[in-house]
Amino acid sequence: MTKHPILLHKGELTEPGVDVKAMTVIGLHKRVQLPHRDDHYMFIIQQKGNCLWELDFNEVALSGPSLCFVTPGQVHRYIDHKNTEGWLVFVDSELVPTAFREIFDTYLNSHQSVVVKKDDAFFNIVSLLEDTLHQSSIPLRNTLISSMVASLTGLIASKIILSRHAGNFLGGQKYNTVIRFKQLVNAKCKELKQVKAYASLLNITPLYLNEVVKEITGFPASHWIHQEILLEAKRLLFYSTLDIKEVAYELGYEDHAYFSRFFKKQVGLTASEFRAKNH
């Protein structure tokens, strides 16, 4: 059976850690047509047209003025486009302020794209950023680029939040709890699979954790634990040669039959059917 290794685009960004490419057919095919991971952020800034992407096995369709973020390590690929104009902005993680990185982590795999107005301010920032990158002798060039990247990523993070919460962003302790929860799930889902385990690590009750996570993200805590496990399972089934038992063991399941039942219940296909369908 032919497997599809996950390409890792690593170390592609030279100083100052930013690259801007027009969303042309050539540009798309060169950098993002095959499934791959980046060690940096990618922001899709679309002014017009239609574009189709796949992010972690989920298709994301952008129509008209839109934006979308892709985080470091997230498997993604470009699928198709029609009359598309805009940019792909590649940014080193260190240039994205921590507060904005946390927002992108919070809405990863749940709310990664948003429709915007055609005259939104960040379109001007991208254009200015692109021009600045092409001027190697401009005074304070790297400082200017860092400032524009901070402004751009901040505006994108703000748009993502506003589209989810309709102008009523909660913030504060609840938001911080969700950030910490999702970080823990990402790091520990292979060993911890119960809401109560994460609630214990956060020193809160399972009921409160579920309520807060659902309030911020729209889904209960258990949903995110399941989604992280399923995402890793799909990656292993698609990109590795491990058999079903080995996949289950890799994900922390000693009983592979239990894993198989869980996978079928959540996905609607057995693990073997999912693998066969995607090859």
Short mmCIF file of C-alpha atoms in Angstrom, two decimals:
data_model
loop_
_atom_site.label_atom_id
_atom_site.label_comp_id
_atom_site.label_asym_id
_atom_site.label_seq_id
_atom_site.Cartn_x
_atom_site.Cartn_y
_atom_site.Cartn_z
CA MET A 1 0.00 0.00 0.00
CA THR A 2 1.43 3.38 -1.01
CA LYS A 3 1.84 5.83 1.83
CA HIS A 4 1.96 9.61 1.66
CA PRO A 5 4.79 10.97 3.79
CA ILE A 6 4.05 14.28 5.43
CA LEU A 7 6.42 16.83 3.99
CA LEU A 8 7.89 19.30 6.47
CA HIS A 9 8.72 22.76 5.16
CA LYS A 10 11.40 23.77 7.60
CA GLY A 11 13.81 26.65 7.69
CA GLU A 12 12.40 28.22 4.53
CA LEU A 13 12.03 31.70 5.97
CA THR A 14 15.22 33.72 5.89
CA GLU A 15 15.71 37.03 7.69
CA PRO A 16 13.49 38.82 8.66
CA GLY A 17 11.32 35.68 9.01
CA VAL A 18 8.50 36.82 6.72
CA ASP A 19 7.56 36.07 3.13
CA VAL A 20 4.63 37.28 1.05
CA LYS A 21 3.52 35.52 -2.14
CA ALA A 22 0.71 36.45 -4.52
CA MET A 23 -1.99 33.77 -4.75
CA THR A 24 -1.14 32.76 -8.29
CA VAL A 25 -1.32 29.25 -9.68
CA ILE A 26 2.46 29.02 -9.84
CA GLY A 27 2.90 30.24 -6.28
CA LEU A 28 0.31 27.87 -4.92
CA HIS A 29 1.70 24.82 -6.69
CA LYS A 30 5.26 25.52 -5.66
CA ARG A 31 4.61 25.83 -1.96
CA VAL A 32 1.36 24.29 -0.86
CA GLN A 33 -0.14 21.82 -3.32
CA LEU A 34 1.04 18.63 -1.57
CA PRO A 35 -0.02 17.78 2.01
CA HIS A 36 2.64 19.16 4.30
CA ARG A 37 3.48 20.86 7.57
CA ASP A 38 5.28 24.17 8.03
CA ASP A 39 7.45 25.23 10.94
CA HIS A 40 5.87 28.68 10.63
CA TYR A 41 2.45 30.30 10.30
CA MET A 42 0.69 30.74 6.98
CA PHE A 43 -2.04 33.36 6.58
CA ILE A 44 -4.31 33.23 3.54
CA ILE A 45 -5.42 36.76 2.67
CA GLN A 46 -7.94 36.56 -0.16
CA GLN A 47 -9.30 39.70 -1.82
CA LYS A 48 -11.56 38.10 -4.42
CA GLY A 49 -12.39 34.82 -6.10
CA ASN A 50 -12.78 31.35 -4.64
CA CYS A 51 -10.22 29.01 -3.15
CA LEU A 52 -10.41 25.53 -1.61
CA TRP A 53 -7.98 24.19 0.98
CA GLU A 54 -7.69 21.11 3.16
CA LEU A 55 -6.68 21.62 6.79
CA ASP A 56 -6.25 18.47 8.87
CA PHE A 57 -8.62 16.46 6.62
CA ASN A 58 -11.29 19.20 6.65
CA GLU A 59 -12.03 21.18 3.50
CA VAL A 60 -12.10 24.96 3.94
CA ALA A 61 -13.71 26.96 1.13
CA LEU A 62 -12.94 30.66 0.89
CA SER A 63 -15.28 32.81 -1.20
CA GLY A 64 -14.78 36.51 -1.80
CA PRO A 65 -12.80 38.65 0.67
CA SER A 66 -11.69 36.16 3.30
CA LEU A 67 -8.87 35.20 5.55
CA CYS A 68 -7.64 31.99 7.09
CA PHE A 69 -4.78 31.02 9.37
CA VAL A 70 -2.72 27.82 9.41
CA THR A 71 -0.60 27.09 12.46
CA PRO A 72 2.90 25.55 12.59
CA GLY A 73 2.67 21.76 12.40
CA GLN A 74 -0.85 21.67 10.96
CA VAL A 75 -1.15 19.37 7.93
CA HIS A 76 -2.60 21.29 5.00
CA ARG A 77 -2.70 21.55 1.23
CA TYR A 78 -4.15 23.69 -1.54
CA ILE A 79 -6.87 21.99 -3.61
CA ASP A 80 -8.35 24.41 -6.12
CA HIS A 81 -9.05 28.05 -6.95
CA LYS A 82 -10.99 30.24 -9.38
CA ASN A 83 -10.24 33.87 -10.23
CA THR A 84 -8.41 34.23 -6.93
CA GLU A 85 -6.49 37.35 -5.94
CA GLY A 86 -4.69 37.92 -2.69
CA TRP A 87 -1.62 36.81 -0.78
CA LEU A 88 -0.11 33.98 1.20
CA VAL A 89 1.80 35.44 4.13
CA PHE A 90 4.37 33.17 5.80
CA VAL A 91 5.53 34.28 9.25
CA ASP A 92 8.06 32.91 11.72
CA SER A 93 6.32 31.98 14.98
CA GLU A 94 8.61 34.24 16.99
CA LEU A 95 7.26 37.29 15.15
CA VAL A 96 3.65 36.54 16.15
CA PRO A 97 2.96 38.05 19.61
CA THR A 98 2.10 35.48 22.28
CA ALA A 99 -1.42 36.83 22.82
CA PHE A 100 -2.23 36.32 19.14
CA ARG A 101 -0.65 32.86 19.02
CA GLU A 102 -2.90 31.85 21.90
CA ILE A 103 -5.96 33.02 19.99
CA PHE A 104 -4.96 30.99 16.93
CA ASP A 105 -4.37 27.93 19.13
CA THR A 106 -7.78 28.38 20.75
CA TYR A 107 -9.66 28.42 17.45
CA LEU A 108 -7.53 25.82 15.68
CA ASN A 109 -9.71 23.27 13.83
CA SER A 110 -12.88 25.08 14.83
CA HIS A 111 -12.89 28.61 13.47
CA GLN A 112 -9.88 29.17 11.24
CA SER A 113 -11.43 31.23 8.46
CA VAL A 114 -13.68 34.25 8.29
CA VAL A 115 -15.36 36.41 5.65
CA VAL A 116 -14.31 40.07 5.73
CA LYS A 117 -15.14 43.33 3.98
CA LYS A 118 -13.36 44.14 0.73
CA ASP A 119 -12.01 47.42 2.16
CA ASP A 120 -10.69 45.96 5.43
CA ALA A 121 -7.54 47.66 6.73
CA PHE A 122 -5.34 44.59 6.77
CA PHE A 123 -5.39 44.42 2.95
CA ASN A 124 -3.45 47.69 2.98
CA ILE A 125 -1.06 46.33 5.61
CA VAL A 126 -0.28 43.26 3.51
CA SER A 127 0.40 45.42 0.47
CA LEU A 128 2.67 47.70 2.49
CA LEU A 129 4.42 44.69 4.03
CA GLU A 130 5.06 43.23 0.59
CA ASP A 131 6.52 46.51 -0.63
CA THR A 132 8.76 46.85 2.44
CA LEU A 133 10.12 43.31 2.00
CA HIS A 134 11.24 44.27 -1.50
CA GLN A 135 13.19 47.31 -0.25
CA SER A 136 16.43 46.00 1.21
CA SER A 137 17.96 49.39 2.02
CA ILE A 138 15.00 51.07 3.73
CA PRO A 139 15.91 52.50 7.20
CA LEU A 140 14.61 50.46 10.17
CA ARG A 141 13.43 47.79 7.73
CA ASN A 142 13.29 44.85 10.17
CA THR A 143 11.61 46.94 12.86
CA LEU A 144 9.01 48.13 10.39
CA ILE A 145 8.38 44.57 9.20
CA SER A 146 7.99 43.30 12.77
CA SER A 147 5.52 46.07 13.54
CA MET A 148 3.47 45.37 10.43
CA VAL A 149 3.42 41.64 11.16
CA ALA A 150 2.23 42.33 14.71
CA SER A 151 -0.51 44.62 13.38
CA LEU A 152 -1.56 42.19 10.67
CA THR A 153 -1.71 39.11 12.91
CA GLY A 154 -3.48 41.12 15.60
CA LEU A 155 -6.16 42.23 13.15
CA ILE A 156 -6.62 38.67 11.93
CA ALA A 157 -6.92 37.37 15.50
CA SER A 158 -9.46 40.09 16.24
CA LYS A 159 -11.53 39.18 13.17
CA ILE A 160 -11.54 35.52 14.20
CA ILE A 161 -12.75 36.40 17.70
CA LEU A 162 -15.42 38.84 16.53
CA SER A 163 -16.82 36.38 14.01
CA ARG A 164 -17.15 33.75 16.72
CA HIS A 165 -18.51 35.94 19.51
CA ALA A 166 -20.39 38.63 17.55
CA GLY A 167 -18.64 41.48 19.32
CA ASN A 168 -19.10 40.01 22.79
CA PHE A 169 -15.68 38.50 23.47
CA LEU A 170 -15.45 37.10 26.96
CA GLY A 171 -11.70 37.22 27.58
CA GLY A 172 -10.35 37.14 31.13
CA GLN A 173 -9.94 34.04 33.26
CA LYS A 174 -12.38 31.91 31.29
CA TYR A 175 -10.50 32.52 28.07
CA ASN A 176 -7.18 31.75 29.76
CA THR A 177 -8.63 28.50 31.09
CA VAL A 178 -9.58 27.41 27.58
CA ILE A 179 -6.13 28.28 26.24
CA ARG A 180 -4.47 26.22 28.95
CA PHE A 181 -6.92 23.34 28.45
CA LYS A 182 -6.25 23.12 24.72
CA GLN A 183 -2.51 23.27 25.31
CA LEU A 184 -2.80 20.36 27.74
CA VAL A 185 -4.94 18.34 25.34
CA ASN A 186 -2.42 18.87 22.56
CA ALA A 187 0.40 17.69 24.81
CA LYS A 188 -1.29 14.90 26.75
CA CYS A 189 -4.16 13.42 24.71
CA LYS A 190 -2.30 10.14 24.24
CA GLU A 191 -2.21 9.56 27.98
CA LEU A 192 -5.19 11.53 29.30
CA LYS A 193 -8.58 11.03 27.67
CA GLN A 194 -11.08 12.07 30.36
CA VAL A 195 -12.36 15.58 31.06
CA LYS A 196 -11.87 15.04 34.78
CA ALA A 197 -8.14 14.46 34.27
CA TYR A 198 -7.69 17.84 32.62
CA ALA A 199 -9.96 19.51 35.17
CA SER A 200 -7.70 18.13 37.89
CA LEU A 201 -4.61 19.57 36.22
CA LEU A 202 -6.36 22.93 36.01
CA ASN A 203 -7.64 22.73 39.61
CA ILE A 204 -11.28 23.16 38.57
CA THR A 205 -14.28 20.85 38.43
CA PRO A 206 -15.12 18.87 35.28
CA LEU A 207 -18.53 20.58 35.13
CA TYR A 208 -16.99 24.06 35.19
CA LEU A 209 -14.37 23.09 32.58
CA ASN A 210 -17.08 21.83 30.23
CA GLU A 211 -19.15 24.97 30.70
CA VAL A 212 -16.25 27.35 30.08
CA VAL A 213 -14.93 25.49 27.04
CA LYS A 214 -18.39 25.34 25.47
CA GLU A 215 -18.97 29.03 26.19
CA ILE A 216 -15.77 30.07 24.44
CA THR A 217 -15.53 27.52 21.61
CA GLY A 218 -19.10 26.31 21.13
CA PHE A 219 -18.19 22.72 22.03
CA PRO A 220 -17.72 20.91 25.37
CA ALA A 221 -14.30 19.85 26.61
CA SER A 222 -14.85 16.21 25.64
CA HIS A 223 -15.25 17.27 22.01
CA TRP A 224 -11.75 18.72 21.88
CA ILE A 225 -10.18 15.68 23.51
CA HIS A 226 -11.89 13.43 20.97
CA GLN A 227 -10.96 15.70 18.06
CA GLU A 228 -7.28 15.73 18.98
CA ILE A 229 -7.20 11.94 19.27
CA LEU A 230 -9.07 11.50 15.99
CA LEU A 231 -6.81 13.94 14.20
CA GLU A 232 -3.71 12.04 15.28
CA ALA A 233 -5.40 8.75 14.37
CA LYS A 234 -6.25 9.99 10.87
CA ARG A 235 -2.71 11.23 10.35
CA LEU A 236 -1.27 7.87 11.36
CA LEU A 237 -3.73 5.94 9.21
CA PHE A 238 -3.09 8.14 6.19
CA TYR A 239 0.61 8.84 6.41
CA SER A 240 2.13 5.82 8.20
CA THR A 241 2.39 2.08 7.59
CA LEU A 242 1.31 1.19 11.14
CA ASP A 243 -1.47 -1.39 11.34
CA ILE A 244 -4.65 -0.66 13.32
CA LYS A 245 -3.36 -2.26 16.51
CA GLU A 246 -0.15 -0.24 16.31
CA VAL A 247 -2.09 2.97 15.69
CA ALA A 248 -4.23 2.27 18.75
CA TYR A 249 -1.15 1.61 20.87
CA GLU A 250 0.58 4.75 19.58
CA LEU A 251 -2.45 6.76 20.71
CA GLY A 252 -2.40 5.26 24.20
CA TYR A 253 -5.06 2.57 23.81
CA GLU A 254 -4.10 -0.82 25.24
CA ASP A 255 -7.38 -2.29 23.93
CA HIS A 256 -7.33 -1.82 20.16
CA ALA A 257 -10.94 -3.02 19.91
CA TYR A 258 -12.04 -0.13 22.12
CA PHE A 259 -10.12 2.29 19.90
CA SER A 260 -11.79 0.78 16.82
CA ARG A 261 -15.26 1.25 18.32
CA PHE A 262 -14.44 4.82 19.34
CA PHE A 263 -13.11 5.67 15.87
CA LYS A 264 -16.15 4.24 14.06
CA LYS A 265 -18.58 5.99 16.40
CA GLN A 266 -16.93 9.36 15.87
CA VAL A 267 -16.03 9.14 12.17
CA GLY A 268 -18.75 6.86 10.83
CA LEU A 269 -16.14 4.56 9.28
CA THR A 270 -13.91 1.88 10.72
CA ALA A 271 -10.22 2.70 10.82
CA SER A 272 -9.64 0.24 7.97
CA GLU A 273 -12.42 1.82 5.89
CA PHE A 274 -10.99 5.29 6.47
CA ARG A 275 -7.54 4.13 5.36
CA ALA A 276 -8.92 2.41 2.26
CA LYS A 277 -11.07 5.41 1.33
CA ASN A 278 -8.09 7.77 1.45
CA HIS A 279 -5.74 5.74 -0.70
#
